[in-house]
PDB file of C-alpha atoms in Angstrom:
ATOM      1  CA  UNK X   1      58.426 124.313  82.665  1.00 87.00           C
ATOM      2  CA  UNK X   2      60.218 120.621  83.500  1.00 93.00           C
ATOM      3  CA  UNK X   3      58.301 118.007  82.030  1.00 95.00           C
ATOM      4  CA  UNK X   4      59.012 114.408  83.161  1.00 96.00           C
ATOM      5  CA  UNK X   5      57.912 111.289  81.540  1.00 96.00           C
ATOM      6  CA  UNK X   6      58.605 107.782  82.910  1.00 96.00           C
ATOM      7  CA  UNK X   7      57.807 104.719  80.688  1.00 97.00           C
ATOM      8  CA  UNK X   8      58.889 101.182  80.739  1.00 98.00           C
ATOM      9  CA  UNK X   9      56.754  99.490  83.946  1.00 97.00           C
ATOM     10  CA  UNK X  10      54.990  96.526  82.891  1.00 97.00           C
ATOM     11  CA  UNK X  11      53.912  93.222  84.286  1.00 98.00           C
ATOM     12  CA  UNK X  12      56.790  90.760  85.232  1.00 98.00           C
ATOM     13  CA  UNK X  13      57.340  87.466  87.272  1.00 98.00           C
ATOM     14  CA  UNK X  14      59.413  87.469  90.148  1.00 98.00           C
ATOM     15  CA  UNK X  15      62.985  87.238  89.626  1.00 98.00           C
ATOM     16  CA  UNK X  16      62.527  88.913  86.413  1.00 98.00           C
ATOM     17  CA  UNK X  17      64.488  92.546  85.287  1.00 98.00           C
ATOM     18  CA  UNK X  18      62.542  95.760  83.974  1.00 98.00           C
ATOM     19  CA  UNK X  19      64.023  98.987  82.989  1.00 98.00           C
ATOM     20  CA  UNK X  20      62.394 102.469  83.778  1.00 98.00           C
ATOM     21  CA  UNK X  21      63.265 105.593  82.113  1.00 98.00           C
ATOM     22  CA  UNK X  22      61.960 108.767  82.423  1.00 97.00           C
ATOM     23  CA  UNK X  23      62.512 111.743  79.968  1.00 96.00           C
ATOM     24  CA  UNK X  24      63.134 115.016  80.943  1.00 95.00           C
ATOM     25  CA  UNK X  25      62.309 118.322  78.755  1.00 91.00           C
ATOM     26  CA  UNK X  26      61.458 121.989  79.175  1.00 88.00           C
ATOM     27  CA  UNK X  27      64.896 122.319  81.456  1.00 85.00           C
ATOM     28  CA  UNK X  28      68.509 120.761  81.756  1.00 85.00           C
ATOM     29  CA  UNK X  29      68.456 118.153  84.355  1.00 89.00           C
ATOM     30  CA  UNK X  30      72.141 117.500  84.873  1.00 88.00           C
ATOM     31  CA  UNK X  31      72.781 119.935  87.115  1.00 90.00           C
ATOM     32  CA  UNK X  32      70.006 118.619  89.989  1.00 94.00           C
ATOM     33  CA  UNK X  33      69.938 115.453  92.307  1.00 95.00           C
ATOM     34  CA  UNK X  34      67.050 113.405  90.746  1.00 96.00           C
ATOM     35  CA  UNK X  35      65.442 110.356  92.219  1.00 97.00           C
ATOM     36  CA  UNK X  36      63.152 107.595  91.761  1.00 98.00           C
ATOM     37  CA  UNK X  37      60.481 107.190  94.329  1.00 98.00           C
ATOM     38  CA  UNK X  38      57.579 104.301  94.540  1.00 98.00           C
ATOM     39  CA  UNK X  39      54.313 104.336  95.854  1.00 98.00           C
ATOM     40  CA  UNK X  40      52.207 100.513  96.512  1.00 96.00           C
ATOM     41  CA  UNK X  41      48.562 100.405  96.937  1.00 92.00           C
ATOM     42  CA  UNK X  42      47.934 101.575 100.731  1.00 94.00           C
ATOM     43  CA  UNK X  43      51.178 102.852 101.775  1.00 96.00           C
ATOM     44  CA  UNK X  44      52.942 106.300 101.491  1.00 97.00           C
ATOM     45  CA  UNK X  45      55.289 107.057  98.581  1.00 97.00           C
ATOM     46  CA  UNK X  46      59.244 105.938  99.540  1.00 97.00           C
ATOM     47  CA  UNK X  47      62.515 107.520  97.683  1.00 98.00           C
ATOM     48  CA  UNK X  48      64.081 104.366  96.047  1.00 98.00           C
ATOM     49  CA  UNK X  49      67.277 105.750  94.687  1.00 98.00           C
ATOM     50  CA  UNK X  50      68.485 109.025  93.624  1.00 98.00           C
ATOM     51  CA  UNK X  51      71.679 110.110  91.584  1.00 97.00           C
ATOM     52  CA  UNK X  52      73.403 113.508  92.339  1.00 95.00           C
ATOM     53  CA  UNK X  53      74.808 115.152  89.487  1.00 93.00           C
ATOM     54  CA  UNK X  54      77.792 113.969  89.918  1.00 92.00           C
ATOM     55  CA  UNK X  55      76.741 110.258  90.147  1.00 94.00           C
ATOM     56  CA  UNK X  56      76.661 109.750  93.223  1.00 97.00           C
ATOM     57  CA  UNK X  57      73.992 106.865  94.025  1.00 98.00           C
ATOM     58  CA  UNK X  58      71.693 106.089  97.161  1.00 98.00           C
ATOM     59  CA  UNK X  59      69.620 103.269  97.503  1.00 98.00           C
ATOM     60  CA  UNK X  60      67.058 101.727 100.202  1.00 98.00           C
ATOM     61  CA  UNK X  61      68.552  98.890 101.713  1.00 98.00           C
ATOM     62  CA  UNK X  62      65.485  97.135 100.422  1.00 97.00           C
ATOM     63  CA  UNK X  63      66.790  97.487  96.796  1.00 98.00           C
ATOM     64  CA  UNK X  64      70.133  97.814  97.214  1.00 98.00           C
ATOM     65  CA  UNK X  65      72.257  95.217  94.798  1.00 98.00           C
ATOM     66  CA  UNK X  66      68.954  94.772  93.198  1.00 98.00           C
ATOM     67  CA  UNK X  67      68.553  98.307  91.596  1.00 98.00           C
ATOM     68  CA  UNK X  68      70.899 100.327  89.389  1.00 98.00           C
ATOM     69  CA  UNK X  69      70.176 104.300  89.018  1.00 98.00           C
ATOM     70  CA  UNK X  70      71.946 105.869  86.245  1.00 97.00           C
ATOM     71  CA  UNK X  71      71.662 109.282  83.718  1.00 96.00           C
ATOM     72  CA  UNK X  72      72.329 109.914  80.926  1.00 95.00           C
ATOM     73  CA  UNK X  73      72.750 113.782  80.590  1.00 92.00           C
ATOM     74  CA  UNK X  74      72.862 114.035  76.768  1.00 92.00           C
ATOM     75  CA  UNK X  75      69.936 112.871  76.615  1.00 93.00           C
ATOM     76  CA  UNK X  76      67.969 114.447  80.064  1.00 94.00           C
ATOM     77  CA  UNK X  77      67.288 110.852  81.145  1.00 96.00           C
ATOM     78  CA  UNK X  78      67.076 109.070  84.312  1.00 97.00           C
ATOM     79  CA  UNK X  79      67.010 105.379  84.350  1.00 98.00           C
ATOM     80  CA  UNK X  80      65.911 102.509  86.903  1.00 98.00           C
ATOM     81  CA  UNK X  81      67.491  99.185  85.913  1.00 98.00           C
ATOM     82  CA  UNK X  82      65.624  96.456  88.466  1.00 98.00           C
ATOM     83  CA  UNK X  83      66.917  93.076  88.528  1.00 98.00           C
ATOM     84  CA  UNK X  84      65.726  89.749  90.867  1.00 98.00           C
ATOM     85  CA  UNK X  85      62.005  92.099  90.891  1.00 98.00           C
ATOM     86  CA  UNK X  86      60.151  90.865  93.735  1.00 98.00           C
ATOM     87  CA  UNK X  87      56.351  90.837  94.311  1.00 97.00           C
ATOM     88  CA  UNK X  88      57.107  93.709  97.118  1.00 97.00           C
ATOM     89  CA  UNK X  89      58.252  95.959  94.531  1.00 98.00           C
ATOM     90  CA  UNK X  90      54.983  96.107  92.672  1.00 98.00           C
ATOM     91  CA  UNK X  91      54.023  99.611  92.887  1.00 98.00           C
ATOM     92  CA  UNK X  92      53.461 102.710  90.930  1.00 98.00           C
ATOM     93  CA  UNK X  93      57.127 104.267  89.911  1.00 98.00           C
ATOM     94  CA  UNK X  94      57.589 108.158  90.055  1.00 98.00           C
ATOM     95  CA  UNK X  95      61.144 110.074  88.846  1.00 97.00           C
ATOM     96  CA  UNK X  96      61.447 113.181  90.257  1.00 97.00           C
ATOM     97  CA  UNK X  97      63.365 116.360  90.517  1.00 95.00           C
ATOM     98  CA  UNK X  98      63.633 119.431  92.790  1.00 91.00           C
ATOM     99  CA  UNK X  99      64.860 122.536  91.528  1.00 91.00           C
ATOM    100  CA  UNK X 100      65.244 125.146  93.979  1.00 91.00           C
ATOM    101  CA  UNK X 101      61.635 124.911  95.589  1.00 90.00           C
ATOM    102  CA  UNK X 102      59.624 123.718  93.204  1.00 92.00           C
ATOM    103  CA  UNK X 103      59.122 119.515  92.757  1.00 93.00           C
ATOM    104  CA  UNK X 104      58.944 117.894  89.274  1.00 95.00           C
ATOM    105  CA  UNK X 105      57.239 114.406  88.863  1.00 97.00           C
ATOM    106  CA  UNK X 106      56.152 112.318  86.451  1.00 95.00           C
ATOM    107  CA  UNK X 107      53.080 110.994  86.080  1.00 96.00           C
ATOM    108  CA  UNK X 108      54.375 107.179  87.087  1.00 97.00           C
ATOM    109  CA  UNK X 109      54.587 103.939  85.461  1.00 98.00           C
ATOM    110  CA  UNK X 110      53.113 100.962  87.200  1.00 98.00           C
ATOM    111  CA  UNK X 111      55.260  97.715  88.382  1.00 98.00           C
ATOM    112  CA  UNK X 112      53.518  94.698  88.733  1.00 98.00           C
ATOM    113  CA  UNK X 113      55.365  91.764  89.952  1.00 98.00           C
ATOM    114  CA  UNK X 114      53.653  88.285  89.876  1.00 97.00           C
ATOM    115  CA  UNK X 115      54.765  85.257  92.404  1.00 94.00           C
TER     116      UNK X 115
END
């Protein structure tokens, strides 16, 4: 069973960088598209970025030059480097992965950016 655990939210002031990671065990991740998603008080949870195994990147346009997505396979882990945070990015983060049919998340790290 694929385990996912995200850490490294916190509370930040706008402008300010954070870094996300979220650990994967129970499974080999490298082989599956994974993908950071967000979900802010009131509104329905978005796909930020996701990584294909390959390393192939997509981004909202919201985020984009802003947000880095990146893996490290030797280790199972997905990072979220955000830069220039904005108070519109404070929400709850989520990493995720589908294998086959079934969906893997996390149980999300909260982003809080002050103005």
């Amino acid at each position: 069973q694929v385990q996912l655990v995200e850490s490294g939210g916190g509370l930040v002031q706008a402008g300010g960088s954070l870094r996300l990671s979220c650990a994967g065990s129970g499974g080999t991740l490298k082989i599956w598209t994974m993908g950071w998603h967000r979900q802010a008080p009131g509104k329905q949870r978005e796909l930020v970025a996701s990584i294909s195994p390959g390393g192939t990147t997509n981004y909202i346009d919201s985020v984009k030059g802003r947000f880095t997505i990146s893996r490290d396979n030797a280790k199972n882990t997905l990072y979220l480097q955000m830069d220039s945070l904005k108070p519109d990015d404070t929400a709850v983060y989520y990493c995720n992965v589908k294998i086959f049919f079934d969906d893997y998340w996390g149980q999300g790290t909260q982003v809080t950016v002050s103005s």
